[in-house]
Amino acid sequence: MKIKQNYVLLLLLVVFQNMNAQVQKLNELSKNKYLGMTVILDESRDDVWGYAALYQKDKVAKETLELEIIILDKNLNKVGTSTFQQFYFNSWLIDLYPEIKYIRLKGNTLNLALGLQGIDDTAYYFYRKLDLNDFSVSESKIVFNGEL
């Protein structure tokens, strides 16, 4: 009986030692200030495609930040990165930083909506497209009367 217990224990030890979960450390993706991460859904399959991490790279004006977006696949492998400038609310009382409110994959383009932290009103969203071929980011657009 003792031999069977030792055999099972040894077998479990070997199995668990070889099991490794894939880990991606957020602080190793970028040296910039972390602003948040969200799931990217594939519109055609209604499935998780990957993840997007948003970082503040620099402050370029009183109410403009240079942001970095890092795209990861669903296995947490880095797909690419891009930078762009985005408005944020800055006052002596409070700073409202950008965050990704919505991001979906459609074809080879990521459609994303950026809002300000703590404000969930879609009237204040800035819409952009990120092309996965060259990781270019479109200019910011807003919705007016239901159209971009």
Coordinates of N, CA and C in Angstrom, one line a residue, residues 15-145:
V15 N 3.8 15.4 -13.0 CA 2.7 16.0 -13.8 C 2.6 17.5 -13.4
F16 N 2.6 17.8 -12.1 CA 2.4 19.2 -11.8 C 3.7 20.1 -12.0
Q17 N 4.8 19.4 -12.0 CA 6.0 20.2 -12.2 C 6.1 20.6 -13.7
N18 N 5.5 19.8 -14.6 CA 5.6 20.1 -16.0 C 4.5 21.0 -16.5
M19 N 3.5 21.3 -15.7 CA 2.4 22.1 -16.1 C 2.8 23.6 -15.8
N20 N 2.8 24.4 -16.8 CA 3.1 25.8 -16.7 C 2.0 26.6 -17.4
A21 N 1.4 27.5 -16.7 CA 0.5 28.4 -17.3 C 1.2 29.6 -18.0
Q22 N 0.7 30.0 -19.1 CA 1.4 31.2 -19.7 C 1.1 32.4 -19.0
V23 N 2.2 33.1 -18.6 CA 2.1 34.3 -17.8 C 2.7 35.5 -18.6
Q24 N 2.0 36.6 -18.6 CA 2.5 37.8 -19.2 C 2.5 38.9 -18.2
K25 N 3.6 39.4 -17.8 CA 3.7 40.4 -16.8 C 3.4 41.8 -17.4
L26 N 2.5 42.5 -16.9 CA 2.1 43.8 -17.4 C 3.2 44.8 -17.4
N27 N 4.0 44.8 -16.3 CA 5.1 45.7 -16.2 C 6.2 45.4 -17.1
E28 N 6.2 44.3 -17.8 CA 7.3 43.9 -18.8 C 6.8 44.3 -20.2
L29 N 5.6 44.5 -20.4 CA 5.1 44.9 -21.7 C 5.5 46.3 -22.1
S30 N 5.5 47.2 -21.1 CA 5.9 48.6 -21.4 C 6.4 49.2 -20.1
K31 N 7.3 50.2 -20.3 CA 7.8 50.9 -19.1 C 7.0 52.2 -18.8
N32 N 5.9 52.4 -19.6 CA 5.1 53.6 -19.4 C 4.0 53.3 -18.3
K33 N 3.3 54.4 -18.0 CA 2.2 54.3 -16.9 C 1.0 53.5 -17.4
Y34 N 0.7 52.4 -16.7 CA -0.4 51.5 -17.0 C -1.7 52.2 -16.8
L35 N -2.6 52.2 -17.8 CA -3.9 52.8 -17.7 C -5.1 51.8 -17.7
G36 N -4.8 50.6 -18.1 CA -5.9 49.6 -18.1 C -5.7 48.5 -19.2
M37 N -6.5 47.5 -19.1 CA -6.5 46.4 -20.1 C -7.9 45.9 -20.3
T38 N -8.2 45.5 -21.5 CA -9.6 45.0 -21.8 C -9.5 43.9 -22.8
V39 N -10.6 43.2 -22.9 CA -10.7 42.0 -23.8 C -11.1 42.5 -25.2
I40 N -10.5 41.9 -26.3 CA -10.9 42.2 -27.7 C -11.8 41.1 -28.1
L41 N -13.0 41.4 -28.5 CA -13.9 40.4 -29.0 C -13.9 40.4 -30.6
D42 N -14.0 39.2 -31.2 CA -14.1 39.1 -32.6 C -15.6 39.1 -33.0
E43 N -16.0 40.2 -33.7 CA -17.4 40.4 -34.1 C -18.0 39.2 -34.9
S44 N -17.2 38.6 -35.8 CA -17.7 37.6 -36.7 C -18.0 36.3 -35.9
R45 N -17.2 36.0 -34.9 CA -17.4 34.7 -34.1 C -18.0 34.9 -32.7
D46 N -18.1 36.2 -32.3 CA -18.6 36.5 -30.9 C -17.7 35.7 -29.9
D47 N -16.4 35.8 -30.1 CA -15.4 35.1 -29.3 C -14.3 36.0 -28.9
V48 N -13.5 35.6 -27.9 CA -12.4 36.4 -27.5 C -11.3 36.2 -28.5
W49 N -10.8 37.3 -29.0 CA -9.7 37.3 -30.0 C -8.3 37.6 -29.3
G50 N -8.4 38.5 -28.3 CA -7.1 38.9 -27.6 C -7.4 39.9 -26.6
Y51 N -6.3 40.7 -26.3 CA -6.4 41.7 -25.2 C -5.7 43.0 -25.7
A52 N -6.1 44.1 -25.1 CA -5.5 45.4 -25.4 C -5.1 46.1 -24.1
A53 N -3.8 46.5 -24.0 CA -3.3 47.2 -22.8 C -3.0 48.6 -23.2
L54 N -3.4 49.5 -22.4 CA -3.3 51.0 -22.7 C -2.3 51.6 -21.6
Y55 N -1.3 52.3 -22.2 CA -0.3 53.0 -21.3 C -0.2 54.5 -21.7
Q56 N 0.1 55.3 -20.7 CA 0.4 56.7 -20.9 C 1.9 56.8 -21.2
K57 N 2.3 57.2 -22.4 CA 3.7 57.4 -22.7 C 4.2 58.7 -22.3
D58 N 3.5 59.8 -22.6 CA 4.0 61.1 -22.3 C 2.8 62.1 -22.3
K59 N 3.0 63.2 -21.7 CA 2.1 64.3 -21.7 C 2.6 65.4 -22.7
V60 N 1.9 65.6 -23.8 CA 2.4 66.4 -24.8 C 1.8 67.9 -24.8
A61 N 0.7 68.0 -24.1 CA 0.1 69.4 -23.9 C -0.8 69.3 -22.6
K62 N -1.4 70.5 -22.3 CA -2.1 70.5 -21.0 C -3.2 69.5 -21.0
E63 N -3.9 69.2 -22.1 CA -5.0 68.2 -22.1 C -4.8 67.2 -23.1
T64 N -3.6 66.9 -23.5 CA -3.3 65.8 -24.5 C -2.2 64.9 -24.0
L65 N -2.5 63.6 -24.1 CA -1.5 62.6 -23.7 C -1.1 61.8 -25.0
E66 N 0.2 61.3 -24.9 CA 0.6 60.4 -25.9 C 0.4 59.0 -25.3
L67 N -0.4 58.2 -25.9 CA -0.8 56.9 -25.4 C -0.1 55.8 -26.2
E68 N 0.1 54.7 -25.6 CA 0.6 53.5 -26.2 C -0.4 52.4 -26.0
I69 N -0.8 51.7 -27.1 CA -1.7 50.5 -27.0 C -0.9 49.3 -27.5
I70 N -0.9 48.3 -26.6 CA -0.3 47.0 -26.9 C -1.3 45.9 -27.1
I71 N -1.2 45.3 -28.3 CA -2.2 44.2 -28.6 C -1.6 42.9 -28.4
L72 N -2.4 42.0 -27.7 CA -2.0 40.7 -27.4 C -3.0 39.7 -27.9
D73 N -2.6 38.5 -28.4 CA -3.5 37.6 -28.8 C -4.1 36.9 -27.6
K74 N -5.0 35.9 -27.9 CA -5.7 35.3 -26.7 C -4.8 34.4 -25.9
N75 N -3.6 34.1 -26.4 CA -2.6 33.3 -25.7 C -1.6 34.2 -25.0
L76 N -1.9 35.5 -25.0 CA -1.0 36.6 -24.4 C 0.3 36.8 -25.1
N77 N 0.4 36.4 -26.3 CA 1.6 36.8 -27.1 C 1.4 38.1 -27.7
K78 N 2.5 38.9 -27.7 CA 2.4 40.3 -28.2 C 2.3 40.3 -29.7
V79 N 1.2 40.9 -30.2 CA 0.9 41.0 -31.6 C 1.6 42.3 -32.2
G80 N 1.4 43.4 -31.5 CA 2.0 44.6 -32.0 C 1.7 45.8 -31.0
T81 N 2.2 47.0 -31.4 CA 2.0 48.1 -30.5 C 1.9 49.4 -31.4
S82 N 1.2 50.4 -30.9 CA 1.0 51.6 -31.6 C 0.9 52.8 -30.6
T83 N 1.3 54.0 -31.1 CA 1.1 55.2 -30.2 C 0.2 56.2 -30.9
F84 N -0.5 57.0 -30.1 CA -1.3 58.0 -30.7 C -1.6 59.0 -29.6
Q85 N -2.1 60.2 -30.0 CA -2.4 61.3 -29.0 C -3.9 61.3 -28.7
Q86 N -4.2 61.6 -27.4 CA -5.6 61.5 -27.0 C -5.8 62.6 -26.0
F87 N -7.0 63.2 -26.1 CA -7.5 64.2 -25.1 C -7.7 63.5 -23.7
Y88 N -7.4 64.3 -22.7 CA -7.9 63.8 -21.3 C -8.2 65.1 -20.5
F89 N -9.0 64.9 -19.5 CA -9.5 66.0 -18.7 C -8.5 66.3 -17.6
N90 N -8.0 67.5 -17.5 CA -6.9 67.8 -16.5 C -7.3 69.2 -15.8
S91 N -7.5 69.1 -14.5 CA -7.8 70.3 -13.8 C -7.0 70.3 -12.5
W92 N -7.0 71.4 -11.7 CA -6.3 71.4 -10.5 C -7.0 70.5 -9.5
L93 N -8.3 70.1 -9.7 CA -9.0 69.3 -8.8 C -8.9 67.8 -9.1
I94 N -9.0 67.4 -10.4 CA -9.1 66.0 -10.8 C -8.5 65.8 -12.2
D95 N -7.9 64.7 -12.4 CA -7.5 64.2 -13.7 C -8.3 63.0 -14.1
L96 N -8.9 63.1 -15.3 CA -9.6 61.9 -15.8 C -8.9 61.4 -17.0
Y97 N -8.2 60.2 -16.8 CA -7.4 59.6 -17.9 C -8.2 58.8 -18.8
P98 N -7.7 58.7 -20.1 CA -8.5 57.8 -21.1 C -8.5 56.4 -20.6
E99 N -9.5 55.7 -21.1 CA -9.6 54.2 -20.9 C -10.3 53.6 -22.1
I100 N -10.0 52.4 -22.4 CA -10.7 51.7 -23.5 C -12.1 51.3 -23.0
K101 N -13.2 51.8 -23.6 CA -14.5 51.4 -23.2 C -15.1 50.3 -24.0
Y102 N -14.6 50.2 -25.3 CA -15.1 49.2 -26.2 C -14.0 48.9 -27.2
I103 N -13.8 47.6 -27.6 CA -12.9 47.3 -28.6 C -13.3 45.9 -29.3
R104 N -13.5 46.0 -30.6 CA -13.9 44.8 -31.3 C -13.1 44.6 -32.6
L105 N -12.9 43.3 -33.0 CA -12.1 43.0 -34.2 C -13.2 42.8 -35.3
K106 N -13.0 43.6 -36.4 CA -13.8 43.4 -37.6 C -12.9 43.3 -38.8
G107 N -12.7 42.1 -39.3 CA -11.8 41.9 -40.4 C -10.4 42.0 -39.8
N108 N -9.6 42.9 -40.4 CA -8.2 43.1 -39.9 C -8.1 44.5 -39.2
T109 N -9.2 45.0 -38.7 CA -9.2 46.3 -38.1 C -9.8 46.2 -36.7
L110 N -9.2 46.9 -35.7 CA -9.8 46.9 -34.4 C -10.6 48.3 -34.3
N111 N -11.9 48.2 -34.0 CA -12.7 49.4 -33.7 C -12.7 49.6 -32.2
L112 N -12.2 50.8 -31.8 CA -12.2 51.0 -30.4 C -12.8 52.4 -30.0
A113 N -13.4 52.4 -28.8 CA -13.9 53.6 -28.2 C -13.2 53.9 -27.0
L114 N -12.6 55.1 -26.9 CA -11.9 55.6 -25.7 C -12.8 56.6 -25.0
G115 N -12.9 56.4 -23.7 CA -13.7 57.4 -22.9 C -12.8 57.8 -21.8
L116 N -13.3 58.6 -20.8 CA -12.6 59.1 -19.7 C -13.0 58.2 -18.5
Q117 N -12.0 57.9 -17.6 CA -12.3 57.1 -16.4 C -13.4 57.7 -15.6
G118 N -14.4 56.9 -15.3 CA -15.4 57.3 -14.4 C -16.6 57.9 -15.1
I119 N -16.5 58.1 -16.5 CA -17.6 58.6 -17.3 C -18.0 57.6 -18.3
D120 N -19.3 57.1 -18.1 CA -19.7 56.0 -19.0 C -20.7 56.5 -20.0
D121 N -20.9 57.7 -20.2 CA -21.8 58.3 -21.2 C -21.1 58.2 -22.6
T122 N -21.8 57.5 -23.5 CA -21.2 57.3 -24.9 C -21.1 58.6 -25.7
A123 N -21.7 59.7 -25.2 CA -21.6 61.0 -25.9 C -20.2 61.5 -25.7
Y124 N -19.4 61.0 -24.8 CA -18.1 61.5 -24.5 C -17.0 60.5 -25.0
Y125 N -17.4 59.5 -25.9 CA -16.4 58.6 -26.4 C -15.7 59.1 -27.6
F126 N -14.5 58.7 -27.8 CA -13.7 59.1 -29.0 C -13.4 57.8 -29.7
Y127 N -13.9 57.7 -31.0 CA -13.8 56.5 -31.7 C -12.5 56.5 -32.6
R128 N -11.9 55.3 -32.7 CA -10.7 55.2 -33.6 C -10.7 53.8 -34.2
K129 N -9.9 53.6 -35.2 CA -9.7 52.3 -35.9 C -8.2 52.1 -35.9
L130 N -7.8 50.8 -35.5 CA -6.4 50.4 -35.5 C -6.3 49.3 -36.6
D131 N -5.5 49.6 -37.6 CA -5.2 48.6 -38.7 C -4.2 47.6 -38.2
L132 N -4.5 46.3 -38.2 CA -3.6 45.3 -37.7 C -2.5 45.0 -38.7
N133 N -2.6 45.5 -40.0 CA -1.5 45.3 -40.9 C -0.3 46.1 -40.6
D134 N -0.5 47.4 -40.3 CA 0.6 48.3 -40.1 C 0.6 49.0 -38.7
F135 N -0.4 48.6 -37.9 CA -0.7 49.2 -36.6 C -0.8 50.7 -36.6
S136 N -1.3 51.2 -37.7 CA -1.7 52.7 -37.7 C -3.0 52.9 -37.0
V137 N -3.1 54.0 -36.4 CA -4.3 54.4 -35.6 C -4.9 55.6 -36.3
S138 N -6.3 55.6 -36.6 CA -6.9 56.7 -37.2 C -7.0 57.9 -36.3
E139 N -7.4 59.0 -36.9 CA -7.7 60.2 -36.1 C -8.9 59.9 -35.2
S140 N -9.0 60.6 -34.1 CA -10.2 60.5 -33.2 C -11.4 61.1 -33.9
K141 N -12.5 60.4 -33.7 CA -13.8 60.8 -34.2 C -14.8 60.8 -33.1
I142 N -15.9 61.6 -33.2 CA -16.9 61.5 -32.2 C -18.2 61.2 -32.9
V143 N -19.2 60.8 -32.2 CA -20.5 60.5 -32.8 C -21.4 61.7 -32.7
F144 N -22.0 62.2 -33.8 CA -22.9 63.3 -33.8 C -24.2 62.9 -34.6
N145 N -25.3 62.9 -34.0 CA -26.6 62.5 -34.6 C -26.5 61.1 -35.1

